[in-house]
Steps between C-alpha positions, in 0.01 A plus 500: 500500500199283577297811581547625144204278414275754670685828448725519191411616149231701328236230551552521878401867521164404661684292759734788585197727525362277774832513686492879474148500645662368819768769500792311347733719295660405169830448680343268759324300228823463302688347794474133601166438670532300822186345647487536878268232640378620839286280726426781750165491681344586835417147623848337522752632759782402268351712222383809684834674434571379147419836345814628676703219343343568161596869515859404579506248214367761258762749620769243424359429154494869415855550632612226262335668202180298450130565559305312769137401439321366806210254514347290783423141594278350767623354829343287776606517866515137609482594867174691453361236261583219746240257638203607290387468139738775394798264526359300208595796281856556619697239305262552209606866489852393394375399154295820466805710584718320248233530233431867568867597477528303176193675359634846583852431371376347175226755431747781568844377382728641768874467450556365852322453832558574867286283727403636843340219704523415866268230623408136463353443151606830348871413489460163325223634276728777375793259464283269290406796280863608467604155378204482262553843342882478509600863452761664727349502850615577853321454834498733800275401789356729764706330771422319825321636805698549819416257778278618783608530863314404816662483840846505349420202273469501123157401370330486160169414333536132587517596868144628464373194313652273764365733770145409395570134577672597824191695605268210414708264714517746792874560468453878457216745562325744264712793619817318395352411161413867450859598579621253239248636250609859557875442486574211262491698174664839563481641148514447126677212330460129440450316831832479680579128514609256231142469384398464134538864397853534636588150382412594144671841516817331627482233230449767232836643608659154512363421153674813373189697400551773763793698636680399821294615798163451332392224735609643834534882518207608723216696341555806719876533438628771268721231346182348352428825311859522382478143375180588313677790325789271413257243358348772282844590368609139460204403283618744236839327501336157470299634206811639329674163543186302413519284815166324532338295781570167331868599471501530880252232614690200365488146643814580703339816638191308611724252680677793670164632616390162635829468692430838661143386568642205696752712690237753608223255591258676265124460473371174352317720249829530314443140389190626317645821363853411391383215269230730357760767423734240350210373287459848349877521444502168317718340769406141601473484880325223694459442870791259519740789438393649834585177680833468320608849599352466850734207561799718400419852624504543880256714697704807602239754620235448769244767421146551628278297524751223572757724671538830681664702222314718250578639155649818646753279682583315179553833326742622768683167493586518130176429318446255219842562350653407838302176503603421142863575575494251788323239287758548223765358732347156440592376157215476254235688698521844338577569134674838508509536122125577482414842356303731731299820483816689596617437144787291635544136605404399853870463585543879488229551764632220722849654502346806671291295746587397852334347805487755782317294761568126519212453746254602227682349199679196632806346338470172314666309784261646761174477304171471688426186301715296267217496245304786351176645630255323268436131432280325245326185630351219292302188577156349448336807655685734263640308200561826311655662805428733789711761676608585854721770648715253691708775662186609691408151626575400858751210516247271668261544205745418220406132518154420637189288464182699560123446525308666219235761582340572163331823386363596159565872547725736692205645692399161639855430614542838666175458691618171654852630571366807678252287694787291639392183318846434353735305727867408508574227247234619252568603142248752370418412137342788306395405148304635204706818536735441204536710183183352348313392812537821701504644247816704531695294753441702817778561751449329836666755727201520735492128591879462520532812714219381724673164547827671596325763712321230698828328581456207258774590252721212613229235513249568219564492124290650220471362147311672217463521124486874565810699585657691785605855570871565525412581860406140576714292732467144627443168323288663229498298177329659200454483122397132526475383139283377342247705694175362639283663235700316232451165671823510697560264792448782752131482408484141629636562852260431788501602866725274703723390210873490574725724293875437509720806450875471443639838402871400498401197289286723275196275534135523600271198515136430577520172698182340367484164318472510121173308503337753728632789289357335188157476668517866603598604149196325351268699726678836446290758318655802329367808683315788344708819453483725805481808277309478170524854364757764417877493494544245779288250305694561177823465700392160636444375145840617372741452789735201519638311800704657777778261397536697174489842667122537456549657158221516246452225243 
């Protein structure tokens, strides 16, 4: 066993003495030692209940004859970090999480790991660590939040963000905003729409690194605790059979996950995280793969923010396995031979799956859109690519030519949006918010929600070298690469310039003559870093482009 390095033999008597100082018995020390990586804290709604999940996991490990050893990681709540300097640290936390899990698992050679994440950067950070360490590992998330209810209508966190814009434009009053605030988030769990946290938990299941149900069983359901116990038992089986993350996360498995991404209309943040995870797994994966699969995999589920359904509805309708079963009916979309954390090929799980509600999980011939939820655009404004959730774009905005309104920070853009200075036909350009320039590539949920809340979602686009929350809807185009801070074309845009957007054609173009662009480039000056100390500064020096997943050099 790998853990023998720290517990077996005469020379390890001091090590065993330290285990005994914590109350471990000789029998517990002799068993396989399973690291339980728990991201519980009291600042993230999706993590507030993870100690309950951890107890269930540890019960399962003990029932299977091994010894659980729990340790923590950090976690940022993107919603609480939104629209202030804190958001500069959210994406950056992904690398810290991956590194910290690696440090703990290498310093203390566990035989296997159970990862307990739930929210935005924690899931991909732990997946990156799992691929890097490559010992038997299984994931069990804390589960999604239930949707809120107000006046018989389902609401969620995005309802509150958009409510701020609605208040500013006079469409609702403060009493209504307070009702939204009080009812949108009814309890623990990752926010209830197909936002980044739930996107990544669903894709973890589709990738094969978690058991069926991981992405969709609500946090408050007893089935979530039962699944956690099963995960604790299953990791011992994966250890006995020596099934490792890289045996599961193969190129075919990544393509399966991207197909599910397209069918669900997941967060555009998956285009950052999936390549980063593949990078750690040694699997080549560039942005063009997303476009290839998007052309093949139809959009089957219309989930918040683009639609009225929530994760609880997807769970009742058949969950991720139901979606994958439907996708498998189209030849070449789903590779059923892929090994999964169940210890069996995907085909075994799909044989037990079924679609129980065809309104929530549509059939291939009745898909919401013929193409998948995400598209990668290229052109002179983004030669290395940019990303849009095309399933959340109004039809009239799929092809448009807009007037640029340029801002060098999110705060400046929000101020003008809230003041009513943005008009129909404008495209809000927010730059110097990329991985290096931000630093940390802030999410732009506040400006996009304000645009939608003020009734401009079908007439105003937003383009940024930053990124978007999974809760964003509208013609929101992010991850523009190269970013402004690296001398990218987005740094040369001026107020009044025309920008041509063609989402079906996968193109984005700044309609300015080459001679004028050359003159602007000569006068461009590389900006000073916005943060010059601490982790965020070190991050800005090490991080690569969004087009590569914003991994470290």
